[in-house]
Coordinates of N, CA and C in Angstrom, one line a residue:
X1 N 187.7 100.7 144.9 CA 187.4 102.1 145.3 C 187.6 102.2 146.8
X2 N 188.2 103.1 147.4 CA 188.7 103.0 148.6 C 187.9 105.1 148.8
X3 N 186.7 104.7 149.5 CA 186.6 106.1 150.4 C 186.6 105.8 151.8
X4 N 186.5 107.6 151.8 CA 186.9 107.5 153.2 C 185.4 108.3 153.7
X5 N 184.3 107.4 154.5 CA 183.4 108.0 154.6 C 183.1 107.6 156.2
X6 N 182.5 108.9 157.0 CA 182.7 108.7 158.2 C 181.4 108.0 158.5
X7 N 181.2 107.4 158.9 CA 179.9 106.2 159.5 C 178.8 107.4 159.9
X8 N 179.1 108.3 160.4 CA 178.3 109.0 161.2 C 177.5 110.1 160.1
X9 N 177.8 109.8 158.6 CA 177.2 111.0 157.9 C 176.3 109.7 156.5
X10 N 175.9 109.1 157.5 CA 175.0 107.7 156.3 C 173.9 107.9 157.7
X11 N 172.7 107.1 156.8 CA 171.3 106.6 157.3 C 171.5 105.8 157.2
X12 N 170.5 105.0 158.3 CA 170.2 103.5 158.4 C 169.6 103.2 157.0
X13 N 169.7 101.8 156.5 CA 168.4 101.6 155.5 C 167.6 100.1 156.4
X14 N 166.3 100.6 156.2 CA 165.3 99.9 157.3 C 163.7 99.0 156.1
X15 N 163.5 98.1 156.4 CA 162.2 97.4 156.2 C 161.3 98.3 156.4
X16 N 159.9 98.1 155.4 CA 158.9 98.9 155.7 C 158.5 98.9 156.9
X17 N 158.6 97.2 158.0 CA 157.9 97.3 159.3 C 159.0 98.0 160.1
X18 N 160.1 98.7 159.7 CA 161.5 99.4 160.5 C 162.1 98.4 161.2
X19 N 162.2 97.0 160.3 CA 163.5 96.4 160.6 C 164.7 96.4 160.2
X20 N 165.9 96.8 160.8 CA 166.8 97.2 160.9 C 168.1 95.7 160.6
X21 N 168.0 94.7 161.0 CA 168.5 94.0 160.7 C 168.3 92.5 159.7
X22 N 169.2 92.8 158.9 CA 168.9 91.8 156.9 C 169.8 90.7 156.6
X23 N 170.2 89.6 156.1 CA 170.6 88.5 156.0 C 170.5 88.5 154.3
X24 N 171.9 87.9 153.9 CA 172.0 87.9 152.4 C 171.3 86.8 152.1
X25 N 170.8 87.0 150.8 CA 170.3 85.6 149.8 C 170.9 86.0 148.4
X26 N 170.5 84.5 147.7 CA 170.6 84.5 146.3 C 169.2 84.6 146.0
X27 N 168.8 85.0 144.7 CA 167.8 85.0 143.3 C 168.5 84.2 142.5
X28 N 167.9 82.9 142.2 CA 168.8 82.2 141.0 C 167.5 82.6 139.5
X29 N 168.3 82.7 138.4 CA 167.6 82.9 137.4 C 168.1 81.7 136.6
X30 N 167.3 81.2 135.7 CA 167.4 80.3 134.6 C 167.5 81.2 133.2
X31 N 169.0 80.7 132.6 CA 168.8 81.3 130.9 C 168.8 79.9 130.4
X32 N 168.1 80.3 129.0 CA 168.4 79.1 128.1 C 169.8 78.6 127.5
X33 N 169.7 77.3 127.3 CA 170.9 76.9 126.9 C 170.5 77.7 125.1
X34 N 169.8 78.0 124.7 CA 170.2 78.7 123.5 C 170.3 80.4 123.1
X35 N 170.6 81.1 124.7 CA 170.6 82.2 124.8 C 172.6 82.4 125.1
X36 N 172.9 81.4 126.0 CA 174.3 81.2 126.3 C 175.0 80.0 125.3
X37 N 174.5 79.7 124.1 CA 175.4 78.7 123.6 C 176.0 77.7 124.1
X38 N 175.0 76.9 124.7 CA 175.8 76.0 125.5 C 175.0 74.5 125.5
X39 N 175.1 73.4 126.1 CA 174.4 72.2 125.8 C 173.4 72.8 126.9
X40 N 173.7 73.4 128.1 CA 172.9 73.0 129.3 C 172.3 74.3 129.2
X41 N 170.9 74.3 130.2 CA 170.3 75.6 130.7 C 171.7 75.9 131.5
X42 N 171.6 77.5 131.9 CA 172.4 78.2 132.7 C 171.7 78.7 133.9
X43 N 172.3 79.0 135.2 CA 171.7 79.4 136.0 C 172.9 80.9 136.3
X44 N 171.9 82.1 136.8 CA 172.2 83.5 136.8 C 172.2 83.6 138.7
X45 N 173.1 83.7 139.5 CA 173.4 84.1 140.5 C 172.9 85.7 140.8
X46 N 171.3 85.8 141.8 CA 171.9 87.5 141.8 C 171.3 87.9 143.1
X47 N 172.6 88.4 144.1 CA 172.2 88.8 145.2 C 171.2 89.3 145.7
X48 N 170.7 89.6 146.9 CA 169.7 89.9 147.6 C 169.7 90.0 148.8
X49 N 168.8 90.9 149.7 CA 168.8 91.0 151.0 C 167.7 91.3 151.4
X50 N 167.0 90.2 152.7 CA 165.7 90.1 153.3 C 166.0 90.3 154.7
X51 N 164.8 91.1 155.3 CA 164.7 91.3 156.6 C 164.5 90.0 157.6
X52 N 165.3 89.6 158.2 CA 165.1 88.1 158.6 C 163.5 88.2 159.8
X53 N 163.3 89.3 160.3 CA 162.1 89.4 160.9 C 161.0 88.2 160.3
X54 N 160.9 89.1 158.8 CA 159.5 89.0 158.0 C 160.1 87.9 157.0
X55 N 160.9 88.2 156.9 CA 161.3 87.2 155.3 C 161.3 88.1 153.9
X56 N 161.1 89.5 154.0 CA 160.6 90.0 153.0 C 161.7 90.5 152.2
X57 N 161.8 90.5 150.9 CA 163.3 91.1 150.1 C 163.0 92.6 150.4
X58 N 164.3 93.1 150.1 CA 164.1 94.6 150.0 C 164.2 94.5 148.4
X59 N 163.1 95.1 148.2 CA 163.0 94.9 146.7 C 163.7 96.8 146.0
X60 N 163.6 97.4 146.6 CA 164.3 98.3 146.1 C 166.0 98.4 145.9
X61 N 166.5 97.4 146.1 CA 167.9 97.0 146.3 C 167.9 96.0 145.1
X62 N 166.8 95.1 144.8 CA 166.7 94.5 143.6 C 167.1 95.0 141.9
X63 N 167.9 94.7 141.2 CA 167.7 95.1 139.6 C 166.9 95.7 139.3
X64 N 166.2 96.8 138.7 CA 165.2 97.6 138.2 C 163.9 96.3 137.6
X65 N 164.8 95.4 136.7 CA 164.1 94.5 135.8 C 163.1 93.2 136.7
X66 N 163.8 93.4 138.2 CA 163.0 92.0 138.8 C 162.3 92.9 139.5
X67 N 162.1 94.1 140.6 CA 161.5 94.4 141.4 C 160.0 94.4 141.2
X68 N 159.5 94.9 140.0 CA 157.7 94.1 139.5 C 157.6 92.4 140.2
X69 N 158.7 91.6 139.8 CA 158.5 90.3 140.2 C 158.5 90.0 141.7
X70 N 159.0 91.0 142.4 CA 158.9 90.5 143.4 C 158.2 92.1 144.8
X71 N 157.6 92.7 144.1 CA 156.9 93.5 145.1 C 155.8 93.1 145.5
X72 N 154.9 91.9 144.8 CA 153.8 91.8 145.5 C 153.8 89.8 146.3
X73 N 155.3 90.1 146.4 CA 155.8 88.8 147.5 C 156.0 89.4 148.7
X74 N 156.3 90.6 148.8 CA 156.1 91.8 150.1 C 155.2 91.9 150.4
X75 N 153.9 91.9 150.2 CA 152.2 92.3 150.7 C 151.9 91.4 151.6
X76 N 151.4 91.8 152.4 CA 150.4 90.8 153.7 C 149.2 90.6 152.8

């Protein structure tokens, strides 16, 4: 998908403490080897991005399904 959007008509997206700059990670998930048909457990790659300040994920960028798992890894 190729738009054409001019930088100047987006918002920042910022950390609750308003940090501004985030560093990618992975979330590795574990499936069973009898959910994938396979000999071995499987592991699920799924991006993510933390404010390198705090460490904290932006959990609203998270899958709908993990963000319970991981909003009260955000609390002081």
């Amino acid at each position: 998908m190729n738009l054409n959007i001019d930088i100047k008509n987006t918002t920042s997206v910022t950390s609750p403490e308003g940090n501004k700059i985030f560093a990618e990670g992975v979330i590795l998930r574990k499936v069973s080897r009898f959910l994938t048909s396979t000999s071995e457990d499987g592991i699920i790659p799924i991006q993510c991005f933390y404010d390198i300040k705090t460490g904290k994920v932006l959990v609203e960028l998270l899958p709908k399904d993990l963000r319970d798992e991981f909003k009260d890894d955000n609390k002081e």
